[in-house]
GROMACS .gro file of N, CA and C in nm:
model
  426
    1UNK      N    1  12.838   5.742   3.804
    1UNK     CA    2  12.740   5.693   3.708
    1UNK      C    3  12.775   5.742   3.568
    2UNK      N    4  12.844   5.858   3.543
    2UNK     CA    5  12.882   5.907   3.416
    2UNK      C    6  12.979   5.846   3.380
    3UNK      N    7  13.050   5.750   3.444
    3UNK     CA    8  13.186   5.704   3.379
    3UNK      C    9  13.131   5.591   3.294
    4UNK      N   10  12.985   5.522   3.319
    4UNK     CA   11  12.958   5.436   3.207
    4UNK      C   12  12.912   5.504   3.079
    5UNK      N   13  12.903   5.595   3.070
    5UNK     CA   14  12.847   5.639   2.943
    5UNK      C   15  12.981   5.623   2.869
    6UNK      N   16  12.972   5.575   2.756
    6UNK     CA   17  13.067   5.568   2.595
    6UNK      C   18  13.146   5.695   2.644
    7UNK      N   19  13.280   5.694   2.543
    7UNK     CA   20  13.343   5.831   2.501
    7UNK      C   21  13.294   5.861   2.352
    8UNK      N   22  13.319   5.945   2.305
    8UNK     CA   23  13.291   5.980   2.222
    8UNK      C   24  13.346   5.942   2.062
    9UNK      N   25  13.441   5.865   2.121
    9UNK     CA   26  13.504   5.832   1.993
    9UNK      C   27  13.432   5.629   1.947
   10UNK      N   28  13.358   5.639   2.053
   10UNK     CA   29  13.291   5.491   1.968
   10UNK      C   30  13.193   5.497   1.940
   11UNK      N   31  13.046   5.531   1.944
   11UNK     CA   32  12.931   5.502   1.860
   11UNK      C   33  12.849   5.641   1.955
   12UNK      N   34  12.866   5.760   1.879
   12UNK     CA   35  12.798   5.920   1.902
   12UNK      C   36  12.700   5.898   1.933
   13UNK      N   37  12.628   5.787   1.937
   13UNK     CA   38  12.450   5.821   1.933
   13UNK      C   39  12.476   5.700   2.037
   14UNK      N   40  12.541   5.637   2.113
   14UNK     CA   41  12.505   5.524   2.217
   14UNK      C   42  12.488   5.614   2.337
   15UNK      N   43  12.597   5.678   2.379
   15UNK     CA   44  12.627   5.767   2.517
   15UNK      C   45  12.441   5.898   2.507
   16UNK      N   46  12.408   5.879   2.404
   16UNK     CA   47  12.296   5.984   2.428
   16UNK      C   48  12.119   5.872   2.419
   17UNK      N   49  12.172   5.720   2.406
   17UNK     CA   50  12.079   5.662   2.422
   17UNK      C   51  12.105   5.611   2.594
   18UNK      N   52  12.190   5.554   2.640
   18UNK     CA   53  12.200   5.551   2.775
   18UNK      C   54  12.144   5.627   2.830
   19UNK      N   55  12.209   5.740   2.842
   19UNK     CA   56  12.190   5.909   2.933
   19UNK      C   57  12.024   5.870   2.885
   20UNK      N   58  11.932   5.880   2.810
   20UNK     CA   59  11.819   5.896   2.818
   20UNK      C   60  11.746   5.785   2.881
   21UNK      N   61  11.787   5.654   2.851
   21UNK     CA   62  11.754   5.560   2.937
   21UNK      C   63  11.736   5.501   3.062
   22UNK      N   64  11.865   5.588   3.149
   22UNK     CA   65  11.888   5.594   3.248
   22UNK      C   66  11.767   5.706   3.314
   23UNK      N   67  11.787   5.825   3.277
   23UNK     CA   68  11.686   5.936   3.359
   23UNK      C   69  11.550   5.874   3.312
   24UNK      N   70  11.476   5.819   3.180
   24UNK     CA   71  11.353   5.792   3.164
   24UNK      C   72  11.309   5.682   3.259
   25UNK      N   73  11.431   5.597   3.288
   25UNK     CA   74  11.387   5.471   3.424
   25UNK      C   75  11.377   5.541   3.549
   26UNK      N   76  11.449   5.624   3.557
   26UNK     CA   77  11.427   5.705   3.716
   26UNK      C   78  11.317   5.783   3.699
   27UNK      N   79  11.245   5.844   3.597
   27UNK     CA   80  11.122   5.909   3.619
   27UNK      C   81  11.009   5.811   3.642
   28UNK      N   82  11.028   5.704   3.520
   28UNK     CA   83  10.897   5.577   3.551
   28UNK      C   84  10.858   5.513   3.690
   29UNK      N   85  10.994   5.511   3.762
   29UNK     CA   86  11.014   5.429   3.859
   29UNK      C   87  10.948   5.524   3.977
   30UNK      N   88  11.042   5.637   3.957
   30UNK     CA   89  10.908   5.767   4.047
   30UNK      C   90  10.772   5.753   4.044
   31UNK      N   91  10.709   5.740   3.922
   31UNK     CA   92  10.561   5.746   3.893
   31UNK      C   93  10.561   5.658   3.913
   32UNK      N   94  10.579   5.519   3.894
   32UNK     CA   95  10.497   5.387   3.920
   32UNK      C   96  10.541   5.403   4.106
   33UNK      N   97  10.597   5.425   4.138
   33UNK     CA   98  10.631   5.449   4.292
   33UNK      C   99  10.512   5.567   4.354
   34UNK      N  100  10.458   5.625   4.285
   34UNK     CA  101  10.366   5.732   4.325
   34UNK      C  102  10.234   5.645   4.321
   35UNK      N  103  10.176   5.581   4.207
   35UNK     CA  104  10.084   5.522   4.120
   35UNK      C  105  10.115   5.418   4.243
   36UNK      N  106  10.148   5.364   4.278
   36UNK     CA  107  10.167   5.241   4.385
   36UNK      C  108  10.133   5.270   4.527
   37UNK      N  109  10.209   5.386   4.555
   37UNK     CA  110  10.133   5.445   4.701
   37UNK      C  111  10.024   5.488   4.710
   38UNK      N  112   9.904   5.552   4.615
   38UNK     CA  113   9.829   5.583   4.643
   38UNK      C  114   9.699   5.448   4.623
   39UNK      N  115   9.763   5.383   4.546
   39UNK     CA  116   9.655   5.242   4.537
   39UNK      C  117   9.656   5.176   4.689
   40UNK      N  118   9.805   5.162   4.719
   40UNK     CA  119   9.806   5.029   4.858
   40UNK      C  120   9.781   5.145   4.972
   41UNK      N  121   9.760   5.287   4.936
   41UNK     CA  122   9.708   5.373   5.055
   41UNK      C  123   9.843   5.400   5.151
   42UNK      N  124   9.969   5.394   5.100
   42UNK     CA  125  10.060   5.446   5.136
   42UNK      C  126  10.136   5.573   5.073
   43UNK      N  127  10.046   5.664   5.117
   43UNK     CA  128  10.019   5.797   4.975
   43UNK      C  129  10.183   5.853   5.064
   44UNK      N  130  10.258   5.840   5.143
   44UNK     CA  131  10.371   5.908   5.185
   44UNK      C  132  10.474   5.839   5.155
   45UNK      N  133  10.500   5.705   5.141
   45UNK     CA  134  10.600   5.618   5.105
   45UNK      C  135  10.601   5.632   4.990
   46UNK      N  136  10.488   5.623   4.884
   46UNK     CA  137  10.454   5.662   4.725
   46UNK      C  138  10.494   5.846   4.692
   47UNK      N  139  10.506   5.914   4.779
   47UNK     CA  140  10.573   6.070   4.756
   47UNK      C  141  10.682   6.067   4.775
   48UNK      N  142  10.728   6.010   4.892
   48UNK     CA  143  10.882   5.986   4.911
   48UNK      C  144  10.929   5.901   4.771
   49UNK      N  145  10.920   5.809   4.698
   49UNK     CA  146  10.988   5.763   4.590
   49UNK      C  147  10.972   5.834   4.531
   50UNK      N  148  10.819   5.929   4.480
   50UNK     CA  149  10.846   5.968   4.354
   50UNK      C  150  10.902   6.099   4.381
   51UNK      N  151  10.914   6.233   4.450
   51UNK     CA  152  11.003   6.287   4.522
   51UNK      C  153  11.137   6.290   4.485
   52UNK      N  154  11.182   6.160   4.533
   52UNK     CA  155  11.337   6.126   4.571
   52UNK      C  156  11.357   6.073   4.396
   53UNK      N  157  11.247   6.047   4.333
   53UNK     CA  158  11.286   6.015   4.174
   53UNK      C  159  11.300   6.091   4.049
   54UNK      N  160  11.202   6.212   4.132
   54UNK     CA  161  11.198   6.318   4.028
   54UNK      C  162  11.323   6.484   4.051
   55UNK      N  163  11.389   6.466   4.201
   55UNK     CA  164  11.563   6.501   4.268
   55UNK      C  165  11.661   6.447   4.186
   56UNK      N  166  11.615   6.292   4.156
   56UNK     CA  167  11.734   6.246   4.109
   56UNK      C  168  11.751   6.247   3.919
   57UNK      N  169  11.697   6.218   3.891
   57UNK     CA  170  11.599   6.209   3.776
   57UNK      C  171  11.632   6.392   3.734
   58UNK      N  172  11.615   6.510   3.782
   58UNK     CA  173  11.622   6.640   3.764
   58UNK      C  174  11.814   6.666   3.743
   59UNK      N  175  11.822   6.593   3.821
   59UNK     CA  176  11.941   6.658   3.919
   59UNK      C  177  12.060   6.616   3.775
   60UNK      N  178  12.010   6.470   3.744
   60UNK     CA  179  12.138   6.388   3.628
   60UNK      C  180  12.073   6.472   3.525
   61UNK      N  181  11.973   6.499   3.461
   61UNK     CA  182  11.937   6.585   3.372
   61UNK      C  183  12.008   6.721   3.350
   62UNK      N  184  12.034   6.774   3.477
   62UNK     CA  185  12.110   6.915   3.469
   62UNK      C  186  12.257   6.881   3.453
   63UNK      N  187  12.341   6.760   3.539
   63UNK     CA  188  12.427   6.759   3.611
   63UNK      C  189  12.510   6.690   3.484
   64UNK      N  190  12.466   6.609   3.396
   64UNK     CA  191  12.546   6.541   3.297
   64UNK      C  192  12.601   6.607   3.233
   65UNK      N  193  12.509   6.661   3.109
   65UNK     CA  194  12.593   6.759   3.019
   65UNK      C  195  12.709   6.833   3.090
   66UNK      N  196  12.720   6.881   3.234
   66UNK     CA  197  12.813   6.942   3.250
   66UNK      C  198  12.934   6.865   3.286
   67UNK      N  199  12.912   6.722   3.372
   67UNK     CA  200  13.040   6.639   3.418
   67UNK      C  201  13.073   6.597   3.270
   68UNK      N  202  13.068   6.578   3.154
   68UNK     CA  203  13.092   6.481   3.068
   68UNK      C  204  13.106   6.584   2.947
   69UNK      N  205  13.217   6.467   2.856
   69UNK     CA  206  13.206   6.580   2.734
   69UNK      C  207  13.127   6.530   2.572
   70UNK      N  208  13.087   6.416   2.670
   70UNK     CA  209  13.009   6.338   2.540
   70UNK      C  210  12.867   6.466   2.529
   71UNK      N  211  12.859   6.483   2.378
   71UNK     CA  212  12.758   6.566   2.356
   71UNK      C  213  12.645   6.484   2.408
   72UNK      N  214  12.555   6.535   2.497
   72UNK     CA  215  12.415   6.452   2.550
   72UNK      C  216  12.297   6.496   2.451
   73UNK      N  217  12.296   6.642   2.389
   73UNK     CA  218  12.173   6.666   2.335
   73UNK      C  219  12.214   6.724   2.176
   74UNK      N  220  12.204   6.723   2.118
   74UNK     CA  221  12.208   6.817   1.955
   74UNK      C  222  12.088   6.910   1.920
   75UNK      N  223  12.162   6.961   1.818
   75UNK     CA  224  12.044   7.085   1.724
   75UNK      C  225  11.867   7.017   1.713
   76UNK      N  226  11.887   6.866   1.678
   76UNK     CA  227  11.745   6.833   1.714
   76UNK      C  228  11.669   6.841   1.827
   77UNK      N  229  11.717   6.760   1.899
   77UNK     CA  230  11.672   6.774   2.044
   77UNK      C  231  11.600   6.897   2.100
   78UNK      N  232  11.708   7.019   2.086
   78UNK     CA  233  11.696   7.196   2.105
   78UNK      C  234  11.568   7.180   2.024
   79UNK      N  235  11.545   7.148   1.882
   79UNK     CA  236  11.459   7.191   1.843
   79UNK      C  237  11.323   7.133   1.875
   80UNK      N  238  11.334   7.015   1.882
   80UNK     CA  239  11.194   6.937   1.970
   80UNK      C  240  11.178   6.985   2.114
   81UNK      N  241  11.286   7.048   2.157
   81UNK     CA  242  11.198   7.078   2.295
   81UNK      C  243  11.103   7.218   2.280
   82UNK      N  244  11.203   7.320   2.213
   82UNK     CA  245  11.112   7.416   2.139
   82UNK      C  246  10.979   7.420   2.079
   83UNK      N  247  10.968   7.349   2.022
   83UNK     CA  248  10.863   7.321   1.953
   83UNK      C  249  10.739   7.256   2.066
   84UNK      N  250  10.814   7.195   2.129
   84UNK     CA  251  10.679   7.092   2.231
   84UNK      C  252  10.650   7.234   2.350
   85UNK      N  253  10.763   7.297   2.389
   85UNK     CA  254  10.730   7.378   2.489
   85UNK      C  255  10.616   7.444   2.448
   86UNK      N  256  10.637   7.557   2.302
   86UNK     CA  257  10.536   7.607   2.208
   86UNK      C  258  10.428   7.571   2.196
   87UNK      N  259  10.395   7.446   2.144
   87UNK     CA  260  10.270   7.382   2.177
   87UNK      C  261  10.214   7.393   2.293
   88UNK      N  262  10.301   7.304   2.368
   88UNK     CA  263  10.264   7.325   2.524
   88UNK      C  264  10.186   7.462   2.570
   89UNK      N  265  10.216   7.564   2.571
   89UNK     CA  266  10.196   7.676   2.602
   89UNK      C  267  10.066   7.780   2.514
   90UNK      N  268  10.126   7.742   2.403
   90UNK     CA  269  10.021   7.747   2.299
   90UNK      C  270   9.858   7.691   2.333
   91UNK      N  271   9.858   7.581   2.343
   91UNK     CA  272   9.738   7.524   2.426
   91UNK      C  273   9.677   7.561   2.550
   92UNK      N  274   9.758   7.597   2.653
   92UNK     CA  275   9.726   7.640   2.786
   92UNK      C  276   9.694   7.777   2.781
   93UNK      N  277   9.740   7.843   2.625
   93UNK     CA  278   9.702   7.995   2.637
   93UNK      C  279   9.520   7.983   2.597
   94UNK      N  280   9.525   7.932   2.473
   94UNK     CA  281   9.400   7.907   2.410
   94UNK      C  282   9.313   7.834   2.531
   95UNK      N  283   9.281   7.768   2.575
   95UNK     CA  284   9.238   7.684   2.670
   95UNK      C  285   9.177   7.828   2.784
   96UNK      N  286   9.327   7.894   2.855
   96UNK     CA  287   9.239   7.951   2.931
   96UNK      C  288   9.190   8.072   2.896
   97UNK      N  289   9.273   8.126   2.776
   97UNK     CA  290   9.136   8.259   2.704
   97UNK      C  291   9.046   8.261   2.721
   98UNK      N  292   8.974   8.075   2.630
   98UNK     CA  293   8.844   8.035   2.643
   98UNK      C  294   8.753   8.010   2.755
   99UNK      N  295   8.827   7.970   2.873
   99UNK     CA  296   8.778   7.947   2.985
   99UNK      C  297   8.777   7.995   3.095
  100UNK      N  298   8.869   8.104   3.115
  100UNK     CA  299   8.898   8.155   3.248
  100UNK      C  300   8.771   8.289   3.264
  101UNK      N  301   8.781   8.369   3.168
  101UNK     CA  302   8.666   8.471   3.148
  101UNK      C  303   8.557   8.387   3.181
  102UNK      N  304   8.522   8.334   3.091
  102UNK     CA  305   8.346   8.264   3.108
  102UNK      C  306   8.348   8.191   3.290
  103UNK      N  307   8.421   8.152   3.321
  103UNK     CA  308   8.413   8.114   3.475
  103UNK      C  309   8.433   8.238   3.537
  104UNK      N  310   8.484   8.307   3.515
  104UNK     CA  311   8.463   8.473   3.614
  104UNK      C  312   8.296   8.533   3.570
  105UNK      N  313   8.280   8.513   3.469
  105UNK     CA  314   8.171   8.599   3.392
  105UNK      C  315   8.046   8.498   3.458
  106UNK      N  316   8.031   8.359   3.473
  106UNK     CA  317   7.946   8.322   3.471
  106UNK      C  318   7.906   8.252   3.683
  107UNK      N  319   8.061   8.302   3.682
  107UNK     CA  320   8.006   8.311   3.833
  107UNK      C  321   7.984   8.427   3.928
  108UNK      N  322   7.998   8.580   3.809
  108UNK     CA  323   7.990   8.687   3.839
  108UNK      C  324   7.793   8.701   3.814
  109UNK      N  325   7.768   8.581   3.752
  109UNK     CA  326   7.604   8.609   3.722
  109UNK      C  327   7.531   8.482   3.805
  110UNK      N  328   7.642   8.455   3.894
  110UNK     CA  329   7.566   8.352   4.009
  110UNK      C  330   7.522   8.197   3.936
  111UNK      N  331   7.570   8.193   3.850
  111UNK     CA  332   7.527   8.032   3.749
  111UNK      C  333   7.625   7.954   3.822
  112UNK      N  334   7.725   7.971   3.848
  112UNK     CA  335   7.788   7.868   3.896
  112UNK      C  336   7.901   7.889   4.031
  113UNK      N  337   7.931   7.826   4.085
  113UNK     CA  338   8.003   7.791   4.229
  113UNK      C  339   8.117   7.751   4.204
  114UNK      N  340   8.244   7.842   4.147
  114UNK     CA  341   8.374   7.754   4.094
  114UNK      C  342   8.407   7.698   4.239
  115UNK      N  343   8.490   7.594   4.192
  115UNK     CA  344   8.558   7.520   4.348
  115UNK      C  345   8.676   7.554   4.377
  116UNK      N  346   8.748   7.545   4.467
  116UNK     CA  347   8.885   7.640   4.519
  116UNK      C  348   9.000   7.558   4.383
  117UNK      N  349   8.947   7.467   4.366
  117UNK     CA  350   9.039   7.412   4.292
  117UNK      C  351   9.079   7.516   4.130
  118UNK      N  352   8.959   7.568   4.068
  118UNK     CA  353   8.952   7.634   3.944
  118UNK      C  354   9.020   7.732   4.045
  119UNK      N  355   9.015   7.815   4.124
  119UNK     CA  356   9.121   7.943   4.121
  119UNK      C  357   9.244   7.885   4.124
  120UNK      N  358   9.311   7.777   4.199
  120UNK     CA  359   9.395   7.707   4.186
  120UNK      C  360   9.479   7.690   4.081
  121UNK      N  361   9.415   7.632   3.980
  121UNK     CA  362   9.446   7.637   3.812
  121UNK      C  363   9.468   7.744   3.753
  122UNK      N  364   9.382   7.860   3.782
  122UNK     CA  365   9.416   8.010   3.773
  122UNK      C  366   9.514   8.024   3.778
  123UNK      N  367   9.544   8.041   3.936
  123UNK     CA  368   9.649   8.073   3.983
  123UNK      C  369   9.823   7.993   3.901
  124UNK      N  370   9.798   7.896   3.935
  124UNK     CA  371   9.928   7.786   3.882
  124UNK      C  372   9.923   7.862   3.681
  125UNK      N  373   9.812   7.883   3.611
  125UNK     CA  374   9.838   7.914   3.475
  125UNK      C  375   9.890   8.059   3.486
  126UNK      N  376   9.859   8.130   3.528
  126UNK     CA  377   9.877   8.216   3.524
  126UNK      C  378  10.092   8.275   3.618
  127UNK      N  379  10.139   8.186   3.706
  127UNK     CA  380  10.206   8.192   3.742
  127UNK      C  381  10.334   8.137   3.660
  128UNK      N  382  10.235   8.028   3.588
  128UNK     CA  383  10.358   7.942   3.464
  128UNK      C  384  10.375   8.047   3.344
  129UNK      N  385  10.296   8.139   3.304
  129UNK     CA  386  10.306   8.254   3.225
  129UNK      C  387  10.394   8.344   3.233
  130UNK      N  388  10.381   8.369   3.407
  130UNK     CA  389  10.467   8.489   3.417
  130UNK      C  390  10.619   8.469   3.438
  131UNK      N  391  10.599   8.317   3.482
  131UNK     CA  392  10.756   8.283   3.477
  131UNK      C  393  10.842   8.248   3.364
  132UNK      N  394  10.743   8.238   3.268
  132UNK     CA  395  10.799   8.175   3.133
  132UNK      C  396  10.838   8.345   3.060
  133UNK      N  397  10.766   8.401   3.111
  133UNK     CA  398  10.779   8.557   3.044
  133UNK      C  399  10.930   8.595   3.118
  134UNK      N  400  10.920   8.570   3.244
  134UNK     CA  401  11.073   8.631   3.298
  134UNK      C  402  11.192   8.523   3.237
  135UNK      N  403  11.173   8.431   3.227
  135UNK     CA  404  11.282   8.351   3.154
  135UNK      C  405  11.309   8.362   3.043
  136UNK      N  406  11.214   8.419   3.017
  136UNK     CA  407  11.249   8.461   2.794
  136UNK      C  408  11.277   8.576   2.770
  137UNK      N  409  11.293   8.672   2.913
  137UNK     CA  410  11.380   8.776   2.916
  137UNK      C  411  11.490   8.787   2.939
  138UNK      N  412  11.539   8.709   3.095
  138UNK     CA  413  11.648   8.670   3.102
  138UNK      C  414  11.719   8.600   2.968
  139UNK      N  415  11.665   8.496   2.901
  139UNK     CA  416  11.741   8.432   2.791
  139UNK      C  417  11.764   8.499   2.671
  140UNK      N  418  11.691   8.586   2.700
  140UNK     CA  419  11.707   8.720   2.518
  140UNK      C  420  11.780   8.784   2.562
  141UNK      N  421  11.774   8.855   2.705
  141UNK     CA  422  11.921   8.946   2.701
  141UNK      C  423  12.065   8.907   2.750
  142UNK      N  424  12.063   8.786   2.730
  142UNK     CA  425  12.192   8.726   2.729
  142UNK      C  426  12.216   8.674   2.634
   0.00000   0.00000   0.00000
């Protein structure tokens, strides 16, 4: 599949519109494959595509830049993902500052009945924290 991408010596910015075109159709196609099984109630045939879309879809994401020597991403790119991660994270911090206390606090005073699902969210925010903390260690001391 990498041998269709451009070389580098004909139009720099085609080989990095493909490459994105290609993985953004394999993610859609996952989700509308997910979004499809759970409507026609084939919630396992709809996991299996999106599954097998978001393997494949992951996999050319990692796997390109390294088979190929066409540059896939630049200094922008780096910097928009930075920036969105930041946000990203940024929000989920603020968010559960605001919210995670007052749901301990206010079901520590019997007002409310969180559902397994809010520890859930807990749990998953709090796990995306700590992993983002070990990865920005690993990546600083290298």
């Amino acid at each position: 599949m990498l041998d269709i991408l451009p070389s580098g010596t004909d139009e720099p910015g085609q080989a990095r519109r493909v490459y994105y075109r290609i993985v953004y159709a394999i993610f859609a196609i996952a989700i509308v494959g997910l979004f499809a099984g759970l409507v026609t109630g084939r919630e396992l045939l709809g996991t299996i595509i999106y599954c097998g879309g978001a393997w494949i879809g992951s996999g050319i994401t990692f796997l390109a830049p390294k088979l190929t020597d066409v540059p896939l991403q630049d200094e922008r790119d780096t910097d928009l993902y930075n920036r969105a991660s930041g946000l990203t994270l940024g929000v989920l911090f603020v968010l559960g500052l605001s919210v995670i206390p007052a749901i301990y606090v206010l079901e520590a005073a019997g007002r409310i009945d969180p559902p397994p699902e809010a520890t859930g969210a807990v749990l998953l925010a709090s796990g995306l924290f700590l992993l983002w903390g070990v990865a920005y260690g690993i990546v600083k001391r290298r």
